[in-house]
Amino acid sequence: MASIKDVAAQAGVSVATVSRVLNSHPSVSPDARARVLAAVDALGYRPNAVARSLRTDQTRTLGLVISDVLNPYFTALARSVEEEARALGYSVIIGNADERPEQQDHHVRTLLDRRIDGLLVSPADGESPLLLDVARTGTPMVFVDRWIPGVDIPVVRADGHRAIQDLVAHLHALGHRRLAIIAGPAATTTGNERVEAFGEAMRAHGLALPDAYIGQGDFQADSGRRATEHFLSLPEPPEIVFAADNLMALGALDAIRARGLRVPEDIGIAAFDDIPWFVHTGPPITAIAQPTGDLGRAAVRALVDIVEGRPPQSVTLPATLVVRSSCGERTSTPGSNE
Amino acid sequence: MASIKDVAAQAGVSVATVSRVLNSHPSVSPDARARVLAAVDALGYRPNAVARSLRTDQTRTLGLVISDVLNPYFTALARSVEEEARALGYSVIIGNADERPEQQDHHVRTLLDRRIDGLLVSPADGESPLLLDVARTGTPMVFVDRWIPGVDIPVVRADGHRAIQDLVAHLHALGHRRLAIIAGPAATTTGNERVEAFGEAMRAHGLALPDAYIGQGDFQADSGRRATEHFLSLPEPPEIVFAADNLMALGALDAIRARGLRVPEDIGIAAFDDIPWFVHTGPPITAIAQPTGDLGRAAVRALVDIVEGRPPQSVTLPATLVVRSSCGERTSTPGSNE
DNA sequence: ATCATCCGTGTAATCGATTCCACGGCTCGT
DNA sequence: ACGAGCCGTGGAATCGATTACACGGATGAT
C-alpha cells in the first residue's frame, strides 16, 4: 500500500508538504497542492490511520461496551451511537460483554490498548475495579443506561420512575393486585432501580411486594423463564409478571406458554424496554419505552465534549408507558368485546 | 500512560529487553525477566497497540461490515463472529451499513485506513466498485451471507433451496395455491436466489408465480408493509405471503393487522430467517432457519486462514424449515382443535 | 537601497513499539 | 590454553505519519 513517501516522490515534493496538503494547512502553494492531489489520486493513496494515531495521540475512535448484542434495546442504542459519532467525525468500536463482567473487562482492556479517545460503557456489574481504575486515570468516559454509583462520571440514562408509576396505576385500575417483578442483576443500577420504583409505586396503591414476588433475573431470556416458572408454581401465583427487560419478558412468555396458560386471561405480562416485536407478540405486550435514539446521541455528545475539552453533561430522559393488551383490558366492563 | 521506555528505566534494562520479555522471546535471563515483569506490574503498563501495529504491520483485528444491526439475523451473526475471532486472538470492528451502499463503502474505507488484517462483508449491493477494488489489491476478504458474483473471494453462506422446496411442499399440502413472495433487493444475491428458488419450487408443484405476486422489498420492515398492502389490494390476494427476511415479515404482519385481517385464517405468513421472537408472535411464524452460529464461525475461520497464509474454504450450510402455525394447520381435517 | 517579515518548503525529531546487528563474557572442545 | 560458538544484552534503524525549526527568496516599509 502506498505511503506518504511514495506520494511525495511522485509529486516531487517532501513528505512535509504532502502532509500539509492532506491536513489543509494554509501554507502550501497552489501548484504544489495540485501536484500532491494528483499524486494521491494516481496512487490511490489513503493515509495510514495507525501511523497518524501514533503521532497525534488520538484515534478519533470511541469505544462502546454494551451488555448484550442480542438484546434489541442495546442494538438500537449502538446504532444511534454509531450514527451520532459518525456525524461528529468519530468511529465506534463495539464490544459485546454478553452480561459477563470478565468479558466486559476484556473489551475495555483491548479498547484501551488501541488508545480509543473515549469510552462509552453500560457496566455489566456495579463493581468493576478495572472500570474504576480507568475512570481514575482520566480516560474520557461516559456511562450509558447503567452506571457505577459513587464515581464522578457523566451518566446518560432513562428514568423509569414515572413510567413505572403509570404502569402500576394502569395495572391497579385493571383490577390487578398481585404483581410480581423479574429483577435484573442486583449488581446493575437499572436492575435495582426498577425493583425499587416498582415496590414504591405499589406501596402508593396500598399494595405489598412480597419477596416471593421478586424474581432474580440476569437480563437474559432464560432467567425470565426460570423466574416465571417459579412464580407459576407458587400456591398463589401473581396476576401480572413485570420483567425488567425485554429478553426476560420473552422468557416469561415462553414459560407461560409451556404451561399451556393464556396471556392475559391467566396471567398478564409487562416489560421494561419497548421493541418492535412487542407489537406482534400474542398478545401485544404492554411496555415501558426508552427514548433509545436520544439516549445514544446524548451519550456520544457528552463523551465527545469530554474528549474535546468541553464540560460534559449528565442527561436523564423520561421513559414512557405504552399500554397494549398483555395485562388485560376493560375488565371492569366484562363481556365487552371490541 | 506509561510507555516501554518507562518500564525499561524502572527495570534498569533496555527497551529491547522489555520487548523481548513481553513477546516471550527465549533469550532473556530469568533475572531480567523478573525485573521487567515487576516494573510492568508496578507501572500498570500495557503495550500501545497502535505503535505495535505500525511496526509489525498487523493489527490482529478483523473488520465486519453487516447490512443492518437492527436485524436480529445479523446481530446473531456478529455475535458468533466476534466470539470465534476472540478465540483465535483477533478483535472485531463492526460497521453497520444500514443497507446503504455508500455507508457500507464508508465503513470499508475507514476499516482499511485502520489497516485491519482482514474483512468480512455481507455486501449491501452486488456491485460496489470499492469492494471489487479491495478484493483486487489482495486484502484478505471473505463474503458472508451475501456475495458479489464473479469475484474470486471465498463465500460463507446458507443454502435455502432445499428449505424453500420444503416450505412450498408444506404450503401445497396445506391446500394453498396462491403464494406470494416479498423479495429482497435485486442487487443482493440472497435477494434473487430466494425468489428463484421459490418460483422453481412452485413450478415443481404445477403452480405459477405471477409478477403481481412478487413484491419488491429492501429487507426492511417498511418495504414488507408496502408490498403486503399491495398484495391485499389485489382483486385476488394471495393466500400466503413469504417474506425473504425477518424484518419484512414483521412489516407484512403490520400491514395485515392494520387491515383487521387474521393470520392464518385470512392470510398466511412465512419468513426467511428464524429468530427467537417468531415463537411468540401471534401466531408463531413458520420460518426458514439459518445456522447462524456456524456461519459466523466458518466465516472467521476462512478469513483467518487467508490472513495467516493458509488456503481458505468457501462454505455452504443448509437452511432448514421450521413449521409453526402462521400458514394454518391441518385444514384437511377441519374442526380439529388441540 | 536595506532590513524586517512572511511565505513556501525541506530536514529532521518524534510517537512507541519490534528487531537486526554487534559486542562482551562464558562454556566447551581439542 | 585458545578459538569457536552461544547467550544475554543494548544500540539503533524502522514503520508512516505530524510538526518544530531553519532557510532562501520575495515583498514591503522606510
Coordinates of N, CA and C in Angstrom, one line a residue, chain B residues 195-338:
Chain B
V195 N -36.0 -15.7 -4.4 CA -37.1 -15.6 -5.3 C -37.1 -16.8 -6.4
E196 N -35.9 -17.0 -6.9 CA -35.7 -18.0 -7.9 C -36.1 -19.4 -7.3
A197 N -35.6 -19.7 -6.2 CA -35.8 -21.0 -5.6 C -37.3 -21.1 -5.3
F198 N -37.9 -20.1 -4.9 CA -39.4 -20.1 -4.6 C -40.2 -20.4 -5.9
G199 N -39.8 -19.6 -6.9 CA -40.5 -19.8 -8.2 C -40.3 -21.3 -8.7
E200 N -39.1 -21.7 -8.6 CA -38.8 -23.1 -9.1 C -39.6 -24.1 -8.3
A201 N -39.6 -24.0 -7.0 CA -40.3 -24.9 -6.2 C -41.8 -24.9 -6.5
M202 N -42.4 -23.7 -6.8 CA -43.8 -23.6 -7.1 C -44.0 -24.4 -8.5
R203 N -43.2 -24.1 -9.4 CA -43.3 -24.8 -10.7 C -43.3 -26.3 -10.5
A204 N -42.5 -26.8 -9.7 CA -42.4 -28.2 -9.4 C -43.8 -28.7 -8.9
H205 N -44.6 -27.9 -8.3 CA -45.9 -28.3 -7.9 C -47.0 -27.9 -8.9
G206 N -46.5 -27.5 -10.0 CA -47.5 -27.1 -11.1 C -48.2 -25.7 -10.8
L207 N -47.5 -24.9 -9.9 CA -48.1 -23.6 -9.6 C -47.3 -22.5 -10.4
A208 N -48.0 -21.4 -10.6 CA -47.3 -20.3 -11.3 C -47.0 -19.2 -10.3
L209 N -46.0 -18.4 -10.5 CA -45.7 -17.3 -9.6 C -45.8 -16.0 -10.5
P210 N -47.0 -15.5 -10.5 CA -47.2 -14.3 -11.4 C -46.5 -13.1 -10.8
D211 N -46.1 -12.2 -11.8 CA -45.4 -11.0 -11.4 C -46.1 -10.2 -10.3
A212 N -47.4 -10.2 -10.3 CA -48.1 -9.4 -9.3 C -47.9 -10.0 -7.9
Y213 N -47.5 -11.2 -7.8 CA -47.2 -11.9 -6.5 C -45.8 -11.8 -6.1
I214 N -45.0 -11.0 -6.9 CA -43.6 -10.8 -6.5 C -43.5 -9.3 -6.0
G215 N -43.4 -9.1 -4.7 CA -43.2 -7.7 -4.2 C -41.8 -7.4 -4.1
Q216 N -41.5 -6.1 -4.4 CA -40.1 -5.6 -4.3 C -39.9 -5.1 -2.9
G217 N -39.0 -5.7 -2.2 CA -38.6 -5.2 -0.9 C -37.2 -4.8 -0.8
D218 N -36.8 -4.4 0.4 CA -35.3 -4.0 0.5 C -34.8 -4.5 1.9
F219 N -35.4 -5.6 2.4 CA -35.0 -6.2 3.6 C -35.3 -5.4 4.8
Q220 N -36.1 -4.3 4.7 CA -36.5 -3.5 5.8 C -38.0 -3.7 6.1
A221 N -38.4 -3.5 7.3 CA -39.8 -3.7 7.7 C -40.8 -2.9 6.8
D222 N -40.5 -1.7 6.6 CA -41.4 -0.8 5.8 C -41.7 -1.4 4.5
S223 N -40.7 -1.9 3.8 CA -41.0 -2.4 2.4 C -41.9 -3.6 2.5
G224 N -41.8 -4.4 3.6 CA -42.6 -5.6 3.7 C -44.1 -5.1 3.9
R225 N -44.2 -4.0 4.6 CA -45.5 -3.4 4.9 C -46.2 -3.0 3.5
R226 N -45.4 -2.2 2.8 CA -45.9 -1.7 1.5 C -46.3 -2.8 0.5
A227 N -45.4 -3.8 0.4 CA -45.6 -4.9 -0.5 C -46.9 -5.7 -0.1
T228 N -47.0 -5.9 1.2 CA -48.2 -6.6 1.6 C -49.5 -5.8 1.4
E229 N -49.4 -4.5 1.6 CA -50.6 -3.7 1.3 C -51.0 -3.9 -0.1
H230 N -50.0 -3.9 -1.0 CA -50.3 -4.0 -2.4 C -50.9 -5.4 -2.7
F231 N -50.4 -6.4 -2.1 CA -51.0 -7.8 -2.3 C -52.4 -7.8 -1.8
L232 N -52.7 -7.2 -0.7 CA -54.0 -7.2 -0.1 C -55.0 -6.5 -1.0
S233 N -54.5 -5.5 -1.7 CA -55.5 -4.7 -2.5 C -55.7 -5.3 -3.9
L234 N -55.0 -6.4 -4.2 CA -55.2 -7.1 -5.5 C -56.6 -7.7 -5.5
P235 N -57.2 -7.8 -6.7 CA -58.6 -8.4 -6.8 C -58.6 -9.8 -6.3
E236 N -57.5 -10.5 -6.5 CA -57.4 -11.9 -5.9 C -56.1 -11.9 -5.1
P237 N -56.2 -11.6 -3.8 CA -55.0 -11.5 -3.0 C -54.4 -13.0 -2.8
P238 N -53.1 -13.1 -2.5 CA -52.5 -14.4 -2.2 C -53.0 -15.0 -0.9
E239 N -52.9 -16.3 -0.8 CA -53.2 -16.9 0.4 C -52.1 -16.9 1.4
I240 N -50.9 -16.8 0.9 CA -49.7 -16.9 1.7 C -48.7 -15.8 1.3
V241 N -48.1 -15.1 2.2 CA -47.1 -14.2 1.9 C -45.8 -14.7 2.5
F242 N -44.8 -14.9 1.6 CA -43.5 -15.4 2.1 C -42.5 -14.2 2.0
A243 N -42.0 -13.8 3.2 CA -41.0 -12.7 3.2 C -39.6 -13.2 3.1
A244 N -38.8 -12.6 2.3 CA -37.4 -13.0 2.1 C -36.5 -12.7 3.3
D245 N -37.0 -12.0 4.3 CA -36.2 -11.9 5.5 C -37.1 -11.6 6.7
N246 N -36.6 -11.6 7.9 CA -37.5 -11.5 9.1 C -38.1 -10.1 9.3
L247 N -37.4 -9.0 8.9 CA -37.9 -7.7 9.1 C -39.1 -7.4 8.2
M248 N -39.0 -7.9 6.9 CA -40.1 -7.7 6.0 C -41.3 -8.5 6.5
A249 N -41.1 -9.6 7.1 CA -42.2 -10.4 7.7 C -42.9 -9.6 8.8
L250 N -42.1 -8.9 9.5 CA -42.6 -8.0 10.6 C -43.5 -7.0 9.9
G251 N -43.1 -6.4 8.9 CA -43.8 -5.4 8.1 C -45.1 -6.0 7.6
A252 N -45.0 -7.2 7.1 CA -46.2 -7.8 6.5 C -47.2 -8.0 7.6
L253 N -46.8 -8.4 8.7 CA -47.7 -8.7 9.9 C -48.4 -7.3 10.2
D254 N -47.6 -6.3 10.2 CA -48.2 -4.9 10.5 C -49.3 -4.6 9.5
A255 N -49.0 -4.8 8.2 CA -50.0 -4.5 7.2 C -51.3 -5.3 7.4
I256 N -51.1 -6.6 7.6 CA -52.2 -7.4 7.8 C -53.1 -7.0 9.0
R257 N -52.4 -6.8 10.1 CA -53.1 -6.4 11.3 C -53.8 -5.0 11.1
A258 N -53.2 -4.1 10.3 CA -53.8 -2.8 10.1 C -55.1 -3.0 9.3
R259 N -55.2 -4.0 8.5 CA -56.4 -4.2 7.7 C -57.5 -5.0 8.5
G260 N -57.1 -5.3 9.7 CA -58.0 -6.1 10.6 C -58.2 -7.5 10.2
L261 N -57.2 -8.0 9.4 CA -57.3 -9.4 9.0 C -56.6 -10.3 10.0
R262 N -56.9 -11.6 10.0 CA -56.3 -12.6 10.9 C -55.3 -13.5 10.2
V263 N -54.2 -13.8 10.9 CA -53.3 -14.8 10.4 C -53.5 -16.1 11.3
P264 N -53.6 -17.2 10.7 CA -53.5 -17.6 9.3 C -54.9 -17.6 8.6
E265 N -56.0 -17.4 9.3 CA -57.3 -17.6 8.7 C -57.5 -16.9 7.4
D266 N -57.2 -15.6 7.4 CA -57.4 -14.8 6.2 C -56.2 -14.8 5.3
I267 N -55.0 -14.8 5.8 CA -53.8 -14.9 5.0 C -52.7 -15.5 5.9
G268 N -51.8 -16.3 5.2 CA -50.7 -16.9 6.0 C -49.4 -16.2 5.7
I269 N -48.5 -16.4 6.6 CA -47.2 -15.7 6.6 C -46.1 -16.7 6.8
A270 N -45.0 -16.6 6.0 CA -43.8 -17.4 6.3 C -42.6 -16.4 6.1
A271 N -41.5 -16.8 6.6 CA -40.3 -15.9 6.5 C -39.0 -16.6 6.3
F272 N -38.1 -16.0 5.7 CA -36.7 -16.5 5.7 C -36.0 -15.9 6.9
D273 N -35.2 -16.6 7.5 CA -34.6 -16.3 8.8 C -35.5 -16.6 9.9
D274 N -35.0 -17.4 10.9 CA -35.7 -17.7 12.0 C -35.1 -16.9 13.2
I275 N -36.0 -16.3 14.0 CA -35.4 -15.5 15.1 C -36.3 -15.9 16.4
P276 N -35.7 -15.7 17.6 CA -36.4 -16.1 18.8 C -37.9 -15.5 18.9
W277 N -38.1 -14.3 18.4 CA -39.4 -13.7 18.5 C -40.5 -14.4 17.7
F278 N -40.1 -15.2 16.7 CA -41.1 -15.8 15.9 C -41.9 -16.9 16.6
V279 N -41.4 -17.3 17.7 CA -42.1 -18.3 18.6 C -43.3 -17.6 19.2
H280 N -43.1 -16.3 19.4 CA -44.1 -15.6 20.3 C -45.0 -14.6 19.6
T281 N -44.8 -14.5 18.3 CA -45.7 -13.7 17.5 C -47.1 -14.3 17.6
G282 N -48.1 -13.5 17.2 CA -49.4 -14.1 17.1 C -49.8 -14.2 15.7
P283 N -49.9 -15.3 15.1 CA -49.4 -16.6 15.6 C -47.9 -16.8 15.4
P284 N -47.4 -17.9 16.0 CA -46.0 -18.2 15.8 C -45.7 -18.4 14.3
I285 N -44.6 -17.9 13.8 CA -44.4 -17.8 12.4 C -43.5 -19.0 11.9
T286 N -44.0 -19.6 10.8 CA -43.2 -20.6 10.1 C -42.1 -19.9 9.4
A287 N -40.9 -20.5 9.6 CA -39.7 -19.8 9.1 C -38.6 -20.7 8.6
I288 N -37.7 -20.2 7.9 CA -36.5 -21.0 7.4 C -35.3 -20.5 8.2
A289 N -34.8 -21.5 9.0 CA -33.7 -21.1 9.9 C -32.3 -21.3 9.3
Q290 N -31.5 -20.3 9.5 CA -30.1 -20.5 9.0 C -29.2 -20.8 10.2
P291 N -28.2 -21.6 10.0 CA -27.3 -22.0 11.1 C -26.3 -20.8 11.4
T292 N -26.9 -19.8 11.9 CA -26.2 -18.5 12.1 C -24.8 -18.6 12.8
G293 N -24.8 -19.4 13.9 CA -23.6 -19.5 14.7 C -22.5 -20.2 13.8
D294 N -22.9 -21.3 13.1 CA -21.9 -22.0 12.3 C -21.4 -21.1 11.2
L295 N -22.3 -20.3 10.6 CA -21.9 -19.4 9.5 C -20.9 -18.4 10.0
G296 N -21.1 -17.8 11.1 CA -20.2 -16.8 11.6 C -18.8 -17.4 11.9
R297 N -18.9 -18.6 12.6 CA -17.6 -19.2 12.9 C -16.8 -19.6 11.7
A298 N -17.5 -20.2 10.7 CA -16.9 -20.6 9.5 C -16.3 -19.4 8.7
A299 N -17.0 -18.3 8.7 CA -16.5 -17.2 8.0 C -15.2 -16.7 8.7
V300 N -15.2 -16.6 10.0 CA -14.0 -16.1 10.7 C -12.8 -17.1 10.4
R301 N -13.1 -18.4 10.4 CA -12.0 -19.3 10.2 C -11.5 -19.2 8.8
A302 N -12.4 -19.0 7.8 CA -11.9 -18.8 6.4 C -11.0 -17.6 6.3
L303 N -11.5 -16.5 6.9 CA -10.8 -15.2 6.8 C -9.4 -15.4 7.5
V304 N -9.4 -15.9 8.7 CA -8.1 -16.1 9.4 C -7.2 -17.0 8.6
D305 N -7.7 -18.0 7.9 CA -6.9 -18.8 7.1 C -6.2 -17.9 6.0
I306 N -6.9 -17.1 5.4 CA -6.3 -16.2 4.4 C -5.2 -15.3 5.1
V307 N -5.6 -14.7 6.2 CA -4.7 -13.8 6.8 C -3.4 -14.5 7.2
E308 N -3.5 -15.7 7.7 CA -2.3 -16.4 8.1 C -1.7 -17.3 7.1
G309 N -2.1 -17.1 5.8 CA -1.5 -17.7 4.7 C -1.9 -19.1 4.4
R310 N -3.0 -19.6 5.0 CA -3.4 -20.9 4.6 C -4.5 -20.8 3.5
P311 N -4.7 -21.9 2.8 CA -5.8 -21.8 1.8 C -7.2 -21.8 2.4
P312 N -8.0 -20.8 2.1 CA -9.3 -20.7 2.7 C -10.3 -21.6 2.0
Q313 N -11.5 -21.8 2.6 CA -12.5 -22.6 2.0 C -13.9 -21.9 2.0
S314 N -14.5 -21.9 0.9 CA -15.9 -21.5 0.8 C -16.7 -22.5 1.6
V315 N -17.8 -22.0 2.2 CA -18.6 -23.0 3.0 C -20.1 -22.7 2.7
T316 N -20.8 -23.7 2.4 CA -22.3 -23.6 2.2 C -23.0 -24.5 3.2
L317 N -23.8 -24.0 4.0 CA -24.5 -24.8 5.0 C -26.0 -24.8 4.7
P318 N -26.7 -25.9 4.9 CA -28.1 -25.9 4.6 C -29.0 -25.2 5.6
A319 N -30.0 -24.5 5.1 CA -31.0 -23.9 6.0 C -32.1 -24.9 6.1
T320 N -32.9 -24.8 7.2 CA -33.9 -25.8 7.4 C -35.3 -25.1 7.7
L321 N -36.3 -25.8 7.3 CA -37.7 -25.3 7.5 C -38.1 -25.6 9.0
V322 N -38.7 -24.5 9.6 CA -39.3 -24.7 10.9 C -40.8 -24.4 10.8
V323 N -41.6 -25.4 10.9 CA -43.0 -25.2 10.7 C -43.7 -24.7 12.0
R324 N -44.4 -23.7 11.9 CA -45.2 -23.2 13.1 C -46.6 -23.0 12.6
S325 N -47.4 -22.1 13.1 CA -48.8 -22.1 12.7 C -49.3 -21.0 11.8
S326 N -48.3 -20.2 11.4 CA -48.7 -18.9 10.7 C -49.3 -19.2 9.3
C327 N -49.2 -20.4 8.8 CA -49.7 -20.7 7.5 C -51.0 -21.6 7.6
G328 N -51.4 -21.8 8.8 CA -52.6 -22.7 9.0 C -52.1 -24.1 9.3
E329 N -53.0 -25.0 9.8 CA -52.5 -26.3 10.0 C -53.7 -27.3 9.9
R330 N -53.4 -28.4 9.4 CA -54.4 -29.5 9.4 C -55.8 -29.0 8.8
T331 N -55.7 -28.2 7.8 CA -57.0 -27.7 7.2 C -57.8 -28.9 6.6
S332 N -57.1 -30.0 6.4 CA -57.8 -31.1 5.7 C -58.8 -31.8 6.7
T333 N -58.5 -31.6 8.0 CA -59.4 -32.1 9.0 C -60.0 -31.0 9.8
P334 N -60.9 -30.3 9.2 CA -61.4 -29.0 9.9 C -62.1 -29.4 11.2
G335 N -62.0 -28.4 12.0 CA -62.7 -28.6 13.3 C -61.8 -29.3 14.4
S336 N -60.7 -29.9 13.9 CA -59.8 -30.5 14.9 C -59.1 -29.4 15.7
N337 N -59.4 -29.3 16.9 CA -58.8 -28.3 17.8 C -58.1 -29.0 19.0
E338 N -56.8 -28.8 19.1 CA -56.0 -29.5 20.1 C -55.6 -30.9 19.7

